Coordinates of C-alpha atoms in Angstrom, one line a residue:
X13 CA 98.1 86.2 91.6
X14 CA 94.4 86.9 91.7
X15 CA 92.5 88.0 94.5
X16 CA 90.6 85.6 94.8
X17 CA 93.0 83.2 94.8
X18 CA 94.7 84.8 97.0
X19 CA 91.6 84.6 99.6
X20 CA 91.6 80.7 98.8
X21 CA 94.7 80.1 99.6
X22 CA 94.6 82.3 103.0
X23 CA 91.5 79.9 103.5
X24 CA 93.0 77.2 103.2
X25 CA 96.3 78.0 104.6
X26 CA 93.8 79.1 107.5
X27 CA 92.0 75.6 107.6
X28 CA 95.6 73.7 107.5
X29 CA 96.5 75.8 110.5
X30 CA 93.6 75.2 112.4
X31 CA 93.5 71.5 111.7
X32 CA 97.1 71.5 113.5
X33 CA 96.0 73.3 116.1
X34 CA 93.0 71.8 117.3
X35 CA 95.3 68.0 116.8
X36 CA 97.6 69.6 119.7
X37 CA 94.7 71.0 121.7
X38 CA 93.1 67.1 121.6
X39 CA 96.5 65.9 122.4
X40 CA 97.3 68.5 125.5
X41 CA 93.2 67.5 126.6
X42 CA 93.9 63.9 126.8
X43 CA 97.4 63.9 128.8
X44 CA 95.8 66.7 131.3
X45 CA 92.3 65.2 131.9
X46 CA 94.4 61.5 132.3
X47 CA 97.1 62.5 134.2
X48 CA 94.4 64.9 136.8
X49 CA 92.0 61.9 137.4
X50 CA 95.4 59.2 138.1
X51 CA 98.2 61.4 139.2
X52 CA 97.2 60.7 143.0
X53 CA 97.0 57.0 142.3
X54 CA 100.8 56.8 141.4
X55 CA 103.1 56.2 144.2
X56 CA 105.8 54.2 144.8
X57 CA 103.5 51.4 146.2
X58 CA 101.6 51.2 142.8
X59 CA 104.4 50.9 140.9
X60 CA 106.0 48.0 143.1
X61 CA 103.4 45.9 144.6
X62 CA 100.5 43.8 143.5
X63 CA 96.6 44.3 144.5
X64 CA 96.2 42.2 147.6
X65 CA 93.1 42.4 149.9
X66 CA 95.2 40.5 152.8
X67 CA 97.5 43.1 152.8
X68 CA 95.5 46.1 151.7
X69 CA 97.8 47.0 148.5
X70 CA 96.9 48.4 145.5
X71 CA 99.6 48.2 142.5
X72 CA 100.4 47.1 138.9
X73 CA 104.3 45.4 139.7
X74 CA 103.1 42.2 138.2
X75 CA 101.4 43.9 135.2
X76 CA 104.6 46.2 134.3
X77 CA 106.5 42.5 134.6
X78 CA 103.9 40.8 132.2
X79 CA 104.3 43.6 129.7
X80 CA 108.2 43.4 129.7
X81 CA 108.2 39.8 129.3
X82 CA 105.4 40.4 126.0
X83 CA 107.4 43.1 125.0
X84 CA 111.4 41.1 125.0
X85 CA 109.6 37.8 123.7
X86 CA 107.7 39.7 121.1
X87 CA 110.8 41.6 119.6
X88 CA 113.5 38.9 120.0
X89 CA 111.1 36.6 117.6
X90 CA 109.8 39.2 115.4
X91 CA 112.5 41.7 115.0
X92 CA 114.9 39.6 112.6
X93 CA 111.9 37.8 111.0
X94 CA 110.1 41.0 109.8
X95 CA 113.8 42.8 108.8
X96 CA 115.1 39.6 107.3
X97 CA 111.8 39.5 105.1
X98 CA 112.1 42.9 104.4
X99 CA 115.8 42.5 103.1
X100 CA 114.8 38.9 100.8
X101 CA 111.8 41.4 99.4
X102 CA 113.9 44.4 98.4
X103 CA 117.4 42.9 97.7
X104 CA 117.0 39.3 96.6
X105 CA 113.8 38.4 95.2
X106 CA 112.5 39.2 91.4
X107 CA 109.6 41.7 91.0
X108 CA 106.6 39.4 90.1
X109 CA 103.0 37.4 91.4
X110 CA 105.1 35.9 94.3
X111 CA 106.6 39.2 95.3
X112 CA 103.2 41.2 94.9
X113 CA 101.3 38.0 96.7
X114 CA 103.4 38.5 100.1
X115 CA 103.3 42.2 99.4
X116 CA 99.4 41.9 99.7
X117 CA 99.4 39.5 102.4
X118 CA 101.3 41.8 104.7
X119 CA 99.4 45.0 104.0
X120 CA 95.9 42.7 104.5
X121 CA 97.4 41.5 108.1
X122 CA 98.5 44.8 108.7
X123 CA 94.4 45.8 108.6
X124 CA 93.0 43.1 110.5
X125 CA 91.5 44.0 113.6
X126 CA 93.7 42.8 116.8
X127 CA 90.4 41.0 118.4
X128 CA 90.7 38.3 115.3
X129 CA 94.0 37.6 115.9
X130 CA 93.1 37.5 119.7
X131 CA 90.9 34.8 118.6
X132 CA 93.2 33.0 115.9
X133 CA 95.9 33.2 118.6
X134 CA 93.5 31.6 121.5
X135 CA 92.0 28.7 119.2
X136 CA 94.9 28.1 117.8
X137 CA 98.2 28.7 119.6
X138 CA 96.1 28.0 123.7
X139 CA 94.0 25.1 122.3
X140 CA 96.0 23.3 119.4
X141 CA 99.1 23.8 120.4
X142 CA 98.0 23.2 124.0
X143 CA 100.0 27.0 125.6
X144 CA 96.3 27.9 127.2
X145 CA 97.0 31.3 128.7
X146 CA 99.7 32.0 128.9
X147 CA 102.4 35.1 128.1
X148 CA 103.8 32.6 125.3
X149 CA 100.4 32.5 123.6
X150 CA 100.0 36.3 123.7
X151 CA 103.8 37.0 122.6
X152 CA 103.3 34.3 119.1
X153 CA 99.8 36.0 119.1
X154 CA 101.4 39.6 118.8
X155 CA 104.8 38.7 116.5
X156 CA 102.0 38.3 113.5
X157 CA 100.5 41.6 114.1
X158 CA 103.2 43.2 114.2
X159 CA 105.7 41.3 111.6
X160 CA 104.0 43.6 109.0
X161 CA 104.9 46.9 110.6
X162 CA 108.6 46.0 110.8
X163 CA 108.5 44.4 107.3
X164 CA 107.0 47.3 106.1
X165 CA 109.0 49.7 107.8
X166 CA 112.3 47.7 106.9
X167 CA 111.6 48.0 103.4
X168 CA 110.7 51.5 102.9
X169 CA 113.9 52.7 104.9
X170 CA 115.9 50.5 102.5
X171 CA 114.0 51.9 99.4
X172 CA 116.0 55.3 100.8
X173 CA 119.2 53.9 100.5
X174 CA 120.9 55.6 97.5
X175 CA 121.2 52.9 94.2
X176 CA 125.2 54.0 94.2
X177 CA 125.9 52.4 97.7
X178 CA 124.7 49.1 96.5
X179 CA 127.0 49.8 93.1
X180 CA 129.6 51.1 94.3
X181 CA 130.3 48.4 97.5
X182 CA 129.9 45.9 94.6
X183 CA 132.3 47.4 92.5
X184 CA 135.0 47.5 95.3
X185 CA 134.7 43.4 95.1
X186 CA 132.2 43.1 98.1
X187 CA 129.9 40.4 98.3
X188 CA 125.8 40.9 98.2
X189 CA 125.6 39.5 101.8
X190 CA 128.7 41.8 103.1
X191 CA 126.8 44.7 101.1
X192 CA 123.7 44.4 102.7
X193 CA 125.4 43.9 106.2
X194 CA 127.9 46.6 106.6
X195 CA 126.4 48.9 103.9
X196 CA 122.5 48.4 103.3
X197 CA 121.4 48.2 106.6
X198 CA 123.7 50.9 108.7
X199 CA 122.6 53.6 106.4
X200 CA 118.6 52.2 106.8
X201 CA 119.0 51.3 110.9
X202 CA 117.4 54.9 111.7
X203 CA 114.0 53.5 109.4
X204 CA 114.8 50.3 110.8
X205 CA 114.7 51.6 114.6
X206 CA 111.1 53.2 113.9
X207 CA 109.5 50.7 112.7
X208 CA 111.1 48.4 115.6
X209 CA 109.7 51.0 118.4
X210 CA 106.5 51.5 117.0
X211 CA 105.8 47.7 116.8
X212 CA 107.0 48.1 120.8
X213 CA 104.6 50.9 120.9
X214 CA 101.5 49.0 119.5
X215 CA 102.4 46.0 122.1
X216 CA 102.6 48.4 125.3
X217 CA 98.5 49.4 123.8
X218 CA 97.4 46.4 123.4
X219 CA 94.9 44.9 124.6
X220 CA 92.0 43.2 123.2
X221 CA 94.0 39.8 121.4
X222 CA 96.1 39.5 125.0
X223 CA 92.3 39.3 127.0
X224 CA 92.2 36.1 124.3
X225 CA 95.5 35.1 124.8
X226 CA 97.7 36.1 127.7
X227 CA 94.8 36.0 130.6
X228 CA 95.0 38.5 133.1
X229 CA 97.2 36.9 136.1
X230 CA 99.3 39.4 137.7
X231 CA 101.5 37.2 140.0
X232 CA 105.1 38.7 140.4
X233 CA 107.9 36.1 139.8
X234 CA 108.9 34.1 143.0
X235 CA 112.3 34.7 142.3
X236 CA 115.6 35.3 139.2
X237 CA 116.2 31.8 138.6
X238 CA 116.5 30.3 135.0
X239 CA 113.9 28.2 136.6
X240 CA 111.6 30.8 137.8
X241 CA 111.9 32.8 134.6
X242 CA 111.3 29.7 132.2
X243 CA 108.5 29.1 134.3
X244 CA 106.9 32.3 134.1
X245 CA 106.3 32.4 130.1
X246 CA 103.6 29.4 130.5
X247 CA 102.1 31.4 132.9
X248 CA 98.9 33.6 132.5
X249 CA 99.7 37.2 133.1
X250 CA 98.0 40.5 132.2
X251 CA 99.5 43.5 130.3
X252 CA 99.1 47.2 132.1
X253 CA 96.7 47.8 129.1
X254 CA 94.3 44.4 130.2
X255 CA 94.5 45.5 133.8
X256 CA 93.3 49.3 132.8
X257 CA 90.6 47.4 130.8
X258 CA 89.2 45.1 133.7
X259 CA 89.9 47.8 136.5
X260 CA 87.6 50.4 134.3
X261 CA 85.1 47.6 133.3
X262 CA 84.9 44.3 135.7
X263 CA 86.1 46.5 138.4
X264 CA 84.9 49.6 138.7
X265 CA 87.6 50.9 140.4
X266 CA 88.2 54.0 138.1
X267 CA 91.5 55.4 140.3
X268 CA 93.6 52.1 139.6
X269 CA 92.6 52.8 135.6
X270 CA 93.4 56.4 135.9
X271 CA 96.7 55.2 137.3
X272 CA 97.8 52.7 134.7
X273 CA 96.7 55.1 132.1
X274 CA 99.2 57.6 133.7
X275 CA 102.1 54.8 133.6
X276 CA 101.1 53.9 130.0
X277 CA 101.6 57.9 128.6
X278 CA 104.7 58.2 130.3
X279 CA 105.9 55.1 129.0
X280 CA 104.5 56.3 125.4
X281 CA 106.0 59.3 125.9
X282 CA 109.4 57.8 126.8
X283 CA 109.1 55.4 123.6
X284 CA 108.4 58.4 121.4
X285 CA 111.5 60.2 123.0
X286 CA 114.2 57.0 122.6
X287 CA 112.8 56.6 118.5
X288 CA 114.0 60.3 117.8
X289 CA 117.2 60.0 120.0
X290 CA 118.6 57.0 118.1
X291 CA 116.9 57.9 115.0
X292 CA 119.2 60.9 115.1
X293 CA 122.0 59.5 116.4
X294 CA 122.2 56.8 113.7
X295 CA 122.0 59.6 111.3
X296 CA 124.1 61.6 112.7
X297 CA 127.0 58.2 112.3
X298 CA 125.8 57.8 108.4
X299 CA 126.9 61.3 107.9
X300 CA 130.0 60.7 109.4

């Protein structure tokens, strides 16, 4: 090796290292300035009340509810859509113009900014379909932005899946169906479980098409009925993310977004945690 490639590669070597570096020194920046301008806004009261001048409380109960309900409507409808789509793509259907069509149309919703679906989901899903504002309306609104990441995902982790599982379950007299089910998608569930968190992870930010969609009510439920909790997906109700965006904006009131934006890391945080642990676990029961 020359010198002087050797000093090009040190360079660059150098540059690589100091692109890390200065990612994890953003990163670090962020948490600390966010977490020492809401840290003192956090208490137990924030995390289990609702703002009320009558009673002088500040808190984000009802928003943490609202984003629970988004998050187990969201996932319970898109989940087995975007997978199920993902196997037809990769298992069943014949490379060709239809194949390559929904392949394009996923990747293109996959760019769209979330404001148009916002507005898509408002005109259509609150006005045609007569929901208004309500957590319904934001939850359809967010299972089309984020079918493509699970699709996507889905198919990628089952593109890993060795060529000689699918043979060799075959040639042991299993069906296609019984492949897929007790072969195919065990050995891709860690991919699988990604692409499902993330998806969670993109609804937790989300913000701009529920200000369209889901309104920003932050009511806590009058009770655990079936009746009470039917009743509460027609319902306007704001995310954490829409109530750190009118707090900081409509406001003013810079400690309660400080505080939510506090809540919303260590949720983040937690998500990031939980797609490692079962990612790794699921690996770990493949192996075995």
């Amino acid at each position: 090796m020359t010198k002087s490639r050797k000093i090009k590669e040190s360079i660059l070597y150098g540059l690589i290292y100091l692109c890390a570096g200065l990612s994890v020194v953003i990163l670090v920046g962020i948490i600390c300035y966010v977490i020492a301008k809401g840290i003192r806004s956090v208490n137990w009261q924030f995390l289990t009340t609702v703002t009320s001048v009558l009673k002088g409380t500040v808190g984000i109960a009802g928003n943490i509810v609202n984003t629970i309900y988004i998050i187990v409507i969201t996932m319970l409808i898109a989940t087995p859509i975007g997978v199920g789509a993902a196997v037809y793509l990769n298992e069943y259907a014949k490379p060709g113009k239809l194949v390559t069509a929904i392949e394009f149309a996923t990747e293109t919703l996959s760019g769209i900014p979330s404001i148009i679906f916002g507005l898509f989901g408002m005109m259509f899903f609150g006005q045609t379909l007569g929901l208004s504002y309500s957590l319904l309306t934001g939850s359809l609104t967010l299972i089309l932005m984020v079918l493509p990441l699970i699709t996507r995902n889905t198919q990628e982790a089952l593109k890993t899946v060795p060529d000689s599982y699918r043979s060799g379950a075959i040639g042991l007299g299993a069906g296609k169906f019984h492949m897929i089910r007790t072969i195919l998608l065990p050995s891709a569930m860690p991919g699988i479980i990604t692409g499902v968190i993330l998806a969670v992870g993109r609804i937790v930010g989300e913000s701009a098409a529920l200000l369209f969609t889901a309104g920003s009510g932050k009511a806590l439920l009058k009770g655990l009925s079936f009746k009470f909790l039917r009743e509460k997906v027609f319902q306007s109700g704001g995310t954490m993310t829409v109530q750190l965006y009118l707090s900081a904006t409509s406001e003013g009131d810079f400690d309660t977004a400080f505080g939510v934006a506090v809540v919303l890391l260590v949720i983040v945080f937690l998500i990031n945690l939980g797609t490692k642990a079962l990612a790794k676990k699921f690996d770990i029961n493949r192996v075995k």
